PDB file of C-alpha atoms in Angstrom:
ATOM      1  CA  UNK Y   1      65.585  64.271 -48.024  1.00 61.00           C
ATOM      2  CA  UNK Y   2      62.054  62.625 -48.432  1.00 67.00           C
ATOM      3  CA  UNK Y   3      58.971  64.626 -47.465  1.00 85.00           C
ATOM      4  CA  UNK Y   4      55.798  63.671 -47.038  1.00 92.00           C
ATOM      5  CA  UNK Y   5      52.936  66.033 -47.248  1.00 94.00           C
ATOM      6  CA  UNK Y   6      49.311  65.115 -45.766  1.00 96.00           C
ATOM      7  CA  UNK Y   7      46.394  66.956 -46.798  1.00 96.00           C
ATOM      8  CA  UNK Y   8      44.272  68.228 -45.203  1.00 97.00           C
ATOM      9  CA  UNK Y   9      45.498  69.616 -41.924  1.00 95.00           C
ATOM     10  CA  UNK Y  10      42.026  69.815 -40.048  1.00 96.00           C
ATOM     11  CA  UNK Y  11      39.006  67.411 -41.506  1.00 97.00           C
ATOM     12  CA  UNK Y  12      35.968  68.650 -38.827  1.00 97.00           C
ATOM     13  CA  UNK Y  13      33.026  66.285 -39.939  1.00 97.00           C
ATOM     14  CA  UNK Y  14      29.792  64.634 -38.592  1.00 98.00           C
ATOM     15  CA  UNK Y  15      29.005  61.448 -37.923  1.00 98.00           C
ATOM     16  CA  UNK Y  16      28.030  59.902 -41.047  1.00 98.00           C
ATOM     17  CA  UNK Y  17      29.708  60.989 -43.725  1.00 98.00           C
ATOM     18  CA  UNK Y  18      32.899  59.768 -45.635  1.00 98.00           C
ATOM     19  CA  UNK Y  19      36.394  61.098 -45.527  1.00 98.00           C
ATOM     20  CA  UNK Y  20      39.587  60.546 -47.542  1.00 98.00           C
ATOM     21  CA  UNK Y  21      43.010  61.808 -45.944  1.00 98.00           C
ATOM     22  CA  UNK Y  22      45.863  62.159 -48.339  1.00 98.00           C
ATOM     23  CA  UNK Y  23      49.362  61.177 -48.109  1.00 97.00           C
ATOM     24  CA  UNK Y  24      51.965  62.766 -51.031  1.00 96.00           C
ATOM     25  CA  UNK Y  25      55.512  63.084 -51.951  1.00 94.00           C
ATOM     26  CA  UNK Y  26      57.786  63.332 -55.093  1.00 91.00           C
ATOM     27  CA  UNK Y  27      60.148  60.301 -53.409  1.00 90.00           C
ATOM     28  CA  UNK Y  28      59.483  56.559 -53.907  1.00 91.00           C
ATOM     29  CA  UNK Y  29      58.878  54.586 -50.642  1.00 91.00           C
ATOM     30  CA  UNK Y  30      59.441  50.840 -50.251  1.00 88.00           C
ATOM     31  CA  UNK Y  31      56.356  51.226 -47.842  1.00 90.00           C
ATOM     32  CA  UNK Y  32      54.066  53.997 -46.331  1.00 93.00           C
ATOM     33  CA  UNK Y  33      52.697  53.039 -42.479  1.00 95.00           C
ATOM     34  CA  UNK Y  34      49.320  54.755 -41.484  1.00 97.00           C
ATOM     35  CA  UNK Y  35      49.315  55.753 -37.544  1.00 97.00           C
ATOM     36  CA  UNK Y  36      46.604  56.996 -35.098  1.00 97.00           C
ATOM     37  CA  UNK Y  37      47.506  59.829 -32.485  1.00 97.00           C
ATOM     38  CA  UNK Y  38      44.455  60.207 -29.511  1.00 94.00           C
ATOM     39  CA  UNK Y  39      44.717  63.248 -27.344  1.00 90.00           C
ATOM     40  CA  UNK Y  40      47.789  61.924 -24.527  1.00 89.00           C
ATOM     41  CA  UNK Y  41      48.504  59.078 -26.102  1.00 94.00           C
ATOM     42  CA  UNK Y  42      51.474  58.013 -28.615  1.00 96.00           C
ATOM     43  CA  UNK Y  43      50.582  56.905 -32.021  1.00 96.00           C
ATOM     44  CA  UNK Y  44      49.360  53.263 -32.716  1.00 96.00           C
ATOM     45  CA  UNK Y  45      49.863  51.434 -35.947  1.00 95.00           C
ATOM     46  CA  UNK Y  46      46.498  51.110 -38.185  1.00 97.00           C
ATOM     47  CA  UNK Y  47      48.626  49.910 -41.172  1.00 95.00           C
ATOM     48  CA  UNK Y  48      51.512  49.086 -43.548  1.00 93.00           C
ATOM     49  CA  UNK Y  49      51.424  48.823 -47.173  1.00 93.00           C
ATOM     50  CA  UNK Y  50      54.706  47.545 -49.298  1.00 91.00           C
ATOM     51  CA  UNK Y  51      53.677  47.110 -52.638  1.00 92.00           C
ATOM     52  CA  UNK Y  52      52.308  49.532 -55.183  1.00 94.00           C
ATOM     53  CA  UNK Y  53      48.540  49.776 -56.118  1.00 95.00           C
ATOM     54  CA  UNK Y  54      47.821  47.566 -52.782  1.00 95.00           C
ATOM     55  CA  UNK Y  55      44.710  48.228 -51.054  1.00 97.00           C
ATOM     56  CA  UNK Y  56      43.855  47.129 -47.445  1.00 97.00           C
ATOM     57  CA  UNK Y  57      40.575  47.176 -45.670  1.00 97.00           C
ATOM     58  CA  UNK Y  58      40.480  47.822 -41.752  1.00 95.00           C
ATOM     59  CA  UNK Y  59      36.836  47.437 -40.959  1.00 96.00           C
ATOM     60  CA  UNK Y  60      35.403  51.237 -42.192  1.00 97.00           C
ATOM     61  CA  UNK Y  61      39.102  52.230 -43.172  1.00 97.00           C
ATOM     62  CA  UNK Y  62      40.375  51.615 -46.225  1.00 98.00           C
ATOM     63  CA  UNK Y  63      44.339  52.103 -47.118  1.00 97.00           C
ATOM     64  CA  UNK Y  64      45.802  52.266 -50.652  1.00 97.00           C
ATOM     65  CA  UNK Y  65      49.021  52.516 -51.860  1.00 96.00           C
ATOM     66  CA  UNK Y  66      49.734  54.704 -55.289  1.00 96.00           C
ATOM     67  CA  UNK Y  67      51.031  52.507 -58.184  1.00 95.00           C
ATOM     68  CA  UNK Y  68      54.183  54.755 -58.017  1.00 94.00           C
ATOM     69  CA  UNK Y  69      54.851  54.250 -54.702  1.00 93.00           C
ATOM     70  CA  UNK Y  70      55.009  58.231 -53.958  1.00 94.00           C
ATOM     71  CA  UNK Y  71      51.652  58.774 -52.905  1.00 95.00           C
ATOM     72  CA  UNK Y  72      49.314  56.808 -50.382  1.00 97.00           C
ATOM     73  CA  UNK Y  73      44.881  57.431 -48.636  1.00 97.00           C
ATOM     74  CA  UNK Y  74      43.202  56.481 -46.279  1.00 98.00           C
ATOM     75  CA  UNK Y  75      39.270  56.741 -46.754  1.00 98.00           C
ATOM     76  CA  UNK Y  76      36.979  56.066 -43.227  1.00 98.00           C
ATOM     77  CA  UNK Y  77      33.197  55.358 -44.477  1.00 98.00           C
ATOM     78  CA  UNK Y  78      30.415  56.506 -42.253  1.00 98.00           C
ATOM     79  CA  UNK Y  79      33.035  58.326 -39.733  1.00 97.00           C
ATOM     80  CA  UNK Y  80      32.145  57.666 -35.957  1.00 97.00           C
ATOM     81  CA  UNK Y  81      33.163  59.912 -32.834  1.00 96.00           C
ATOM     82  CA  UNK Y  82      35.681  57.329 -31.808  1.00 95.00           C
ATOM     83  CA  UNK Y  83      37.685  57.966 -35.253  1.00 96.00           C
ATOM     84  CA  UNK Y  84      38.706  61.553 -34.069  1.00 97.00           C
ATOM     85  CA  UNK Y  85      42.319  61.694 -33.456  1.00 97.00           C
ATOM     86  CA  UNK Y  86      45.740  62.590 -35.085  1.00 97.00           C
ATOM     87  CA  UNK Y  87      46.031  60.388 -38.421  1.00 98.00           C
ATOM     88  CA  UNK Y  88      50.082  60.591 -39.540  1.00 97.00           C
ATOM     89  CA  UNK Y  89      51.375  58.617 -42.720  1.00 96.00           C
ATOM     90  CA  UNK Y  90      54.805  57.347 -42.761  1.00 94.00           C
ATOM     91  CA  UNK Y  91      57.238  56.446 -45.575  1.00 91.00           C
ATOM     92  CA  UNK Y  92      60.192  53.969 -45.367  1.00 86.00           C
ATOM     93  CA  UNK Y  93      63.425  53.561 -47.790  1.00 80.00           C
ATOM     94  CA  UNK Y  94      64.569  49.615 -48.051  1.00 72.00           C
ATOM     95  CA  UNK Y  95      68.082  50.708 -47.990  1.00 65.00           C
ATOM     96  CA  UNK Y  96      69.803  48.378 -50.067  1.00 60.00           C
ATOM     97  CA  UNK Y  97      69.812  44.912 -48.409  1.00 50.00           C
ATOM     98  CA  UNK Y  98      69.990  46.285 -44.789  1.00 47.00           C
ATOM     99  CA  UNK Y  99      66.245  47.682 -44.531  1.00 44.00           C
ATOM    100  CA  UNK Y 100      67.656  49.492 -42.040  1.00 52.00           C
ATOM    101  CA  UNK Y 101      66.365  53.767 -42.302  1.00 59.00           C
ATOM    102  CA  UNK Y 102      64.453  55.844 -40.211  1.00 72.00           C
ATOM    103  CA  UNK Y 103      60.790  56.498 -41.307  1.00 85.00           C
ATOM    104  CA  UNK Y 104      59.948  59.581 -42.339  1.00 88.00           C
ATOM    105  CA  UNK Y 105      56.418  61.017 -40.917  1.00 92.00           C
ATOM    106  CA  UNK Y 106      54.190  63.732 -42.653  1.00 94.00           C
ATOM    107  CA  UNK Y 107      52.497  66.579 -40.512  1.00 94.00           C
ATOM    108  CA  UNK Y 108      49.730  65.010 -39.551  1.00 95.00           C
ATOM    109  CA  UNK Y 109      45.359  65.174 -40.309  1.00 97.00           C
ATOM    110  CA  UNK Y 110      43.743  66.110 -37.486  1.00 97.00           C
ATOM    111  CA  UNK Y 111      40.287  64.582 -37.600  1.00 97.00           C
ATOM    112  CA  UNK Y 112      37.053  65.710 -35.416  1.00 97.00           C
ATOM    113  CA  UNK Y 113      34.098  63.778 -35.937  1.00 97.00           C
ATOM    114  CA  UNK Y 114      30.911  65.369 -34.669  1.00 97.00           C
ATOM    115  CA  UNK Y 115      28.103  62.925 -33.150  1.00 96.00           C
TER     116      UNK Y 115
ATOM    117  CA  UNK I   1      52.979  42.390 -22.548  1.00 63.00           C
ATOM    118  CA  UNK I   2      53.434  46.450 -21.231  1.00 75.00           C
ATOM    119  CA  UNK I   3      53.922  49.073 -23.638  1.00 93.00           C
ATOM    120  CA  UNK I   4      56.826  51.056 -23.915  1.00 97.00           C
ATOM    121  CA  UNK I   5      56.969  53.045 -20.944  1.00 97.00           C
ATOM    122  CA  UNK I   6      57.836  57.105 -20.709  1.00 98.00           C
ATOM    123  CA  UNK I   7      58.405  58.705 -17.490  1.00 97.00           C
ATOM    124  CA  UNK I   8      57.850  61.804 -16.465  1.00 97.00           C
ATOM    125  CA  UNK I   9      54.346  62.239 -17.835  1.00 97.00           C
ATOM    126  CA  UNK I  10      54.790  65.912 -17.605  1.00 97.00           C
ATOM    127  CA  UNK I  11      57.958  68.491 -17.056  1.00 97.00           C
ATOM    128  CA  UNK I  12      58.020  72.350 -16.882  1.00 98.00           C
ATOM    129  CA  UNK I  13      61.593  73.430 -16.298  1.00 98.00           C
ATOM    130  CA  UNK I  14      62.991  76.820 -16.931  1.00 98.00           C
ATOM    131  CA  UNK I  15      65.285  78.221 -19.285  1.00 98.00           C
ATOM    132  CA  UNK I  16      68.922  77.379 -19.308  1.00 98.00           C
ATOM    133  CA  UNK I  17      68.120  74.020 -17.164  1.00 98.00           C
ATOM    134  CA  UNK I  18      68.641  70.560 -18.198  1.00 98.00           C
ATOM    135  CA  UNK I  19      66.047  67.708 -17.849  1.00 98.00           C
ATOM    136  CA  UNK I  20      66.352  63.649 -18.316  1.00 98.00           C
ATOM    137  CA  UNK I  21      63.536  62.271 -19.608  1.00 98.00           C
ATOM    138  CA  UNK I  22      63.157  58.121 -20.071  1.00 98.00           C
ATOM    139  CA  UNK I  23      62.058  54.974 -22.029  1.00 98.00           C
ATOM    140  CA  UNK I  24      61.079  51.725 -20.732  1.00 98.00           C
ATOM    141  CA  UNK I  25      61.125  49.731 -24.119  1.00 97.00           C
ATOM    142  CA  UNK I  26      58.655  46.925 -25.034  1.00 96.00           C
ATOM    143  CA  UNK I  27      60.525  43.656 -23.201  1.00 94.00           C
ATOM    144  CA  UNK I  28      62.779  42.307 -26.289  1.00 92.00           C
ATOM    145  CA  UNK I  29      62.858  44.946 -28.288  1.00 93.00           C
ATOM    146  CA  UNK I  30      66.188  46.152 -28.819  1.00 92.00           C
ATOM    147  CA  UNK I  31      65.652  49.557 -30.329  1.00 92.00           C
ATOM    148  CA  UNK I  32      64.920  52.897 -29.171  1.00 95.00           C
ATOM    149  CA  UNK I  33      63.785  56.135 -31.078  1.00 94.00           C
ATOM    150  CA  UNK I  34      63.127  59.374 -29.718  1.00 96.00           C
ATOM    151  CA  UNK I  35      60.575  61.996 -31.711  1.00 95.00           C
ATOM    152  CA  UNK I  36      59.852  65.881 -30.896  1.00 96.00           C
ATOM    153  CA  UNK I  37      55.932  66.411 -31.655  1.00 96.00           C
ATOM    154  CA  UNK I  38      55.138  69.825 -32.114  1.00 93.00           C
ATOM    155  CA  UNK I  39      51.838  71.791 -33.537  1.00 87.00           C
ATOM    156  CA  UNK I  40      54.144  73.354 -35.735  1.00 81.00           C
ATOM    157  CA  UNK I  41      56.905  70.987 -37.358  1.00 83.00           C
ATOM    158  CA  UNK I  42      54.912  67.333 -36.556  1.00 87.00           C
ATOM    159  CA  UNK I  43      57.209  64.516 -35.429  1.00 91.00           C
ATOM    160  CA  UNK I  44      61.038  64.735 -35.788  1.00 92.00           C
ATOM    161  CA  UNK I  45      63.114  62.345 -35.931  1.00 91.00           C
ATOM    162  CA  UNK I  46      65.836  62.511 -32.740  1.00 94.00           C
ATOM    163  CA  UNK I  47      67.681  59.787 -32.806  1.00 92.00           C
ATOM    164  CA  UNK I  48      67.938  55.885 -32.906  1.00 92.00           C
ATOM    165  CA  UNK I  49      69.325  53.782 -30.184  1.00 94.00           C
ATOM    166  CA  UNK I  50      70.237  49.915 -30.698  1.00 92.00           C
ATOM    167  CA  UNK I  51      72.805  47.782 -29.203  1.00 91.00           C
ATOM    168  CA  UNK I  52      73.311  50.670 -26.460  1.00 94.00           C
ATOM    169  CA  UNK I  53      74.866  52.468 -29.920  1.00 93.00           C
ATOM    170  CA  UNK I  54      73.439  55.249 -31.470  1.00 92.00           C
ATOM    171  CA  UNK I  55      72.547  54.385 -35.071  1.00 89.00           C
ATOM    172  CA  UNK I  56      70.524  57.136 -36.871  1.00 86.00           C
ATOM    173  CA  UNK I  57      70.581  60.836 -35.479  1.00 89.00           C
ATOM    174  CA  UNK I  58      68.426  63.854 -36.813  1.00 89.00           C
ATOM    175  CA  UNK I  59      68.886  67.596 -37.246  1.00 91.00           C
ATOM    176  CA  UNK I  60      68.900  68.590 -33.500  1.00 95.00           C
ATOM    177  CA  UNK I  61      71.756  70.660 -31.667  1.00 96.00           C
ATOM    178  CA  UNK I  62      74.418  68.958 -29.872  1.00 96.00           C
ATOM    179  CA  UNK I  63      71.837  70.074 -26.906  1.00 97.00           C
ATOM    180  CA  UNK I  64      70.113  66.951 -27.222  1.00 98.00           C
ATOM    181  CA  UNK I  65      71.817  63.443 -26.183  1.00 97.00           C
ATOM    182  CA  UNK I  66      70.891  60.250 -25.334  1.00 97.00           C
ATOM    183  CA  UNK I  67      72.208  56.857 -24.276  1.00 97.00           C
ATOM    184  CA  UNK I  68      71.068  53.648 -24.028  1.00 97.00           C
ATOM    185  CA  UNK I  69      71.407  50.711 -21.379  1.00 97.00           C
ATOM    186  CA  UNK I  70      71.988  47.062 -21.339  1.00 96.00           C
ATOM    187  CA  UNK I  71      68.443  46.062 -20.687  1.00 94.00           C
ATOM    188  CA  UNK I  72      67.506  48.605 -23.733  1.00 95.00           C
ATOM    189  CA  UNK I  73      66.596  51.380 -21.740  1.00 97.00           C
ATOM    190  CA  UNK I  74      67.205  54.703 -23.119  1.00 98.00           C
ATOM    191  CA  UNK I  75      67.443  58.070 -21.326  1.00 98.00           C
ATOM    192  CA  UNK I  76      67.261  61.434 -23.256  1.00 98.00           C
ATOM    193  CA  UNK I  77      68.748  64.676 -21.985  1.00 98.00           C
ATOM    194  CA  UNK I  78      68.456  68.304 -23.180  1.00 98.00           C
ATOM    195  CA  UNK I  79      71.013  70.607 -21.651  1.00 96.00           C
ATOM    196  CA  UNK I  80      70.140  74.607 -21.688  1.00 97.00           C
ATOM    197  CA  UNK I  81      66.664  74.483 -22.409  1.00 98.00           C
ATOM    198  CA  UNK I  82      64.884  76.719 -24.640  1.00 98.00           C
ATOM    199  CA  UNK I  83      61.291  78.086 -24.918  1.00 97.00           C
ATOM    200  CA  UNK I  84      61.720  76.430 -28.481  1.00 96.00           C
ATOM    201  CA  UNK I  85      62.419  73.105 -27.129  1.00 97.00           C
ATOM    202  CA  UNK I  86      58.836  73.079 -24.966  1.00 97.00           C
ATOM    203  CA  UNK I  87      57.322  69.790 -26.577  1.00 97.00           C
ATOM    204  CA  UNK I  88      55.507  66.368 -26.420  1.00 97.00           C
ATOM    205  CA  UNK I  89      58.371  63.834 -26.674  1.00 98.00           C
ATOM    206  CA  UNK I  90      57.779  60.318 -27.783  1.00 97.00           C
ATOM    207  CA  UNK I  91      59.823  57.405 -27.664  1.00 97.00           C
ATOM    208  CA  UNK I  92      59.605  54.326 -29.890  1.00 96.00           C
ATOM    209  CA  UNK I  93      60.548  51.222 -29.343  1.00 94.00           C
ATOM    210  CA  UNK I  94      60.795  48.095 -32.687  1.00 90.00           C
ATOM    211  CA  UNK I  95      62.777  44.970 -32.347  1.00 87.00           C
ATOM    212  CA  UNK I  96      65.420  45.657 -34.714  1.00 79.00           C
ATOM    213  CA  UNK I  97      66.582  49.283 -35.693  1.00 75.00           C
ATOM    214  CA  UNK I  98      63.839  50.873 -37.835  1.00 71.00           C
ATOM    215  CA  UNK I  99      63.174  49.240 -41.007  1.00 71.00           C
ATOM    216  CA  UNK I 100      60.544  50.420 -43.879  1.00 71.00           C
ATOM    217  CA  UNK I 101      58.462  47.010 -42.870  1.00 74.00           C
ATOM    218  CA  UNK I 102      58.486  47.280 -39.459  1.00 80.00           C
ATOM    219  CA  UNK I 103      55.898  49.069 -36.880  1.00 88.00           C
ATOM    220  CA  UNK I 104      57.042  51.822 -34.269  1.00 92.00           C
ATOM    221  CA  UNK I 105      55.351  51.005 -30.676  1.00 95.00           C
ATOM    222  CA  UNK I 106      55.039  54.309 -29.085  1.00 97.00           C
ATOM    223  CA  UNK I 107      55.029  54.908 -25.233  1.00 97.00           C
ATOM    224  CA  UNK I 108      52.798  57.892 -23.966  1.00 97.00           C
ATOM    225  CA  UNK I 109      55.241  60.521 -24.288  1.00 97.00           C
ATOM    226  CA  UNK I 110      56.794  63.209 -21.944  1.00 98.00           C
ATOM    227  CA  UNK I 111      55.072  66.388 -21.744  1.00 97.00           C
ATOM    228  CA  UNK I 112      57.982  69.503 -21.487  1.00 98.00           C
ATOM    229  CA  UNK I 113      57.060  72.876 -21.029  1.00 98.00           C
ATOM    230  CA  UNK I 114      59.965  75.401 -20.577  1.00 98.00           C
ATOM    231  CA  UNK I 115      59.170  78.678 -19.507  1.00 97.00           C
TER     232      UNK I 115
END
């Protein structure tokens, strides 16, 4: 069974400052997906990354992939009030030549950003 | 395009009942996941629906089922409800079944409370 692990649980910040939001496991995925979670809503894709070492830039969010494939961030620069919300990794297996597998998902960062 | 689609927004039921809860897919999509979020154990992984088949299941009781339709509508039932089972639950919809390179669209999610 793969596990992911996100760290920290609770990030409470002000606006202004820098964050990074960890994503670990001791399993290789073929790709980690980054999702946002706002209070009554489902989560929305941000991100996928597939290959290892790959970093991808969402305007102030920034995404990387470990080289190993087991480990992934997600650093927000200058954090704004309309970044606070539920931040959830996910890890997917390419199972053989299917890709078929559900995605495993990690616990979750909850993020407040102060004005 | 809509969204994927949950309804009811919110549930309370009482132990020992059963409730239905459903998924209005994104039009062509053909598969359907269900997810329990809780503060406590994040998102879990239900099951997969695709084809009207069920594809991937997770480590629920036999409590929870679910079917899907021809036009890719999926319903999910849990019969003798617990406090335990009191929960947001999400549904998913992706074209094909899950795959590690391939975004979950998430509806809204169904609020239950069981008291």
């Amino acid at each position: 069974t793969q596990l992911l692990e996100q760290s920290p649980q609770f990030l409470s910040i002000q606006e202004g400052e820098n964050l990074t939001v960890y994503c670990n496991s001791s399993s290789v995925f073929s790709s980690l997906q980054w999702y946002r979670q706002e209070p009554g809503e489902g989560p929305v894709l941000l991100v996928t990354v597939v290959t290892g070492g790959e970093v991808k830039k969402l305007k102030r969010l920034t995404f990387q992939f470990g080289d190993a494939r087991k480990d992934s961030s997600l650093h927000i620069t200058a954090a704004q009030p309309g970044d606070t919300g539920l931040y959830l990794c996910a890890g997917g297996i390419n199972a053989g030549g299917t890709s078929y597998g559900k995605l495993t998902f990690g616990q979750g960062t909850i993020l407040t950003v102060h004005p | 395009k809509a969204g994927v689609t949950q309804t009811p927004r919110y549930l309370i039921k009482t132990r020992g009942q059963q409730v239905t809860l459903s998924c209005s897919p994104i039009s062509g999509h053909r598969s359907v996941s269900w997810y329990q979020q809780t503060p406590g154990q994040g998102l879990q992984f239900l099951f997969e629906y695709f084809s009207e088949t069920q594809r991937n299941k997770g480590n629920f009781p036999g409590r929870f089922s679910g079917r899907q339709f021809s036009n890719s509508r999926s319903e999910m039932n849990v019969s003798t409800l617990e406090l335990g089972d009191s929960a947001l639950y999400l549904c998913a919809s992706s074209l094909v079944l899950q795959a590690y390179n391939s975004p979950l669209h998430f509806g809204n999610g169904t609020r239950l409370t069981v008291t």
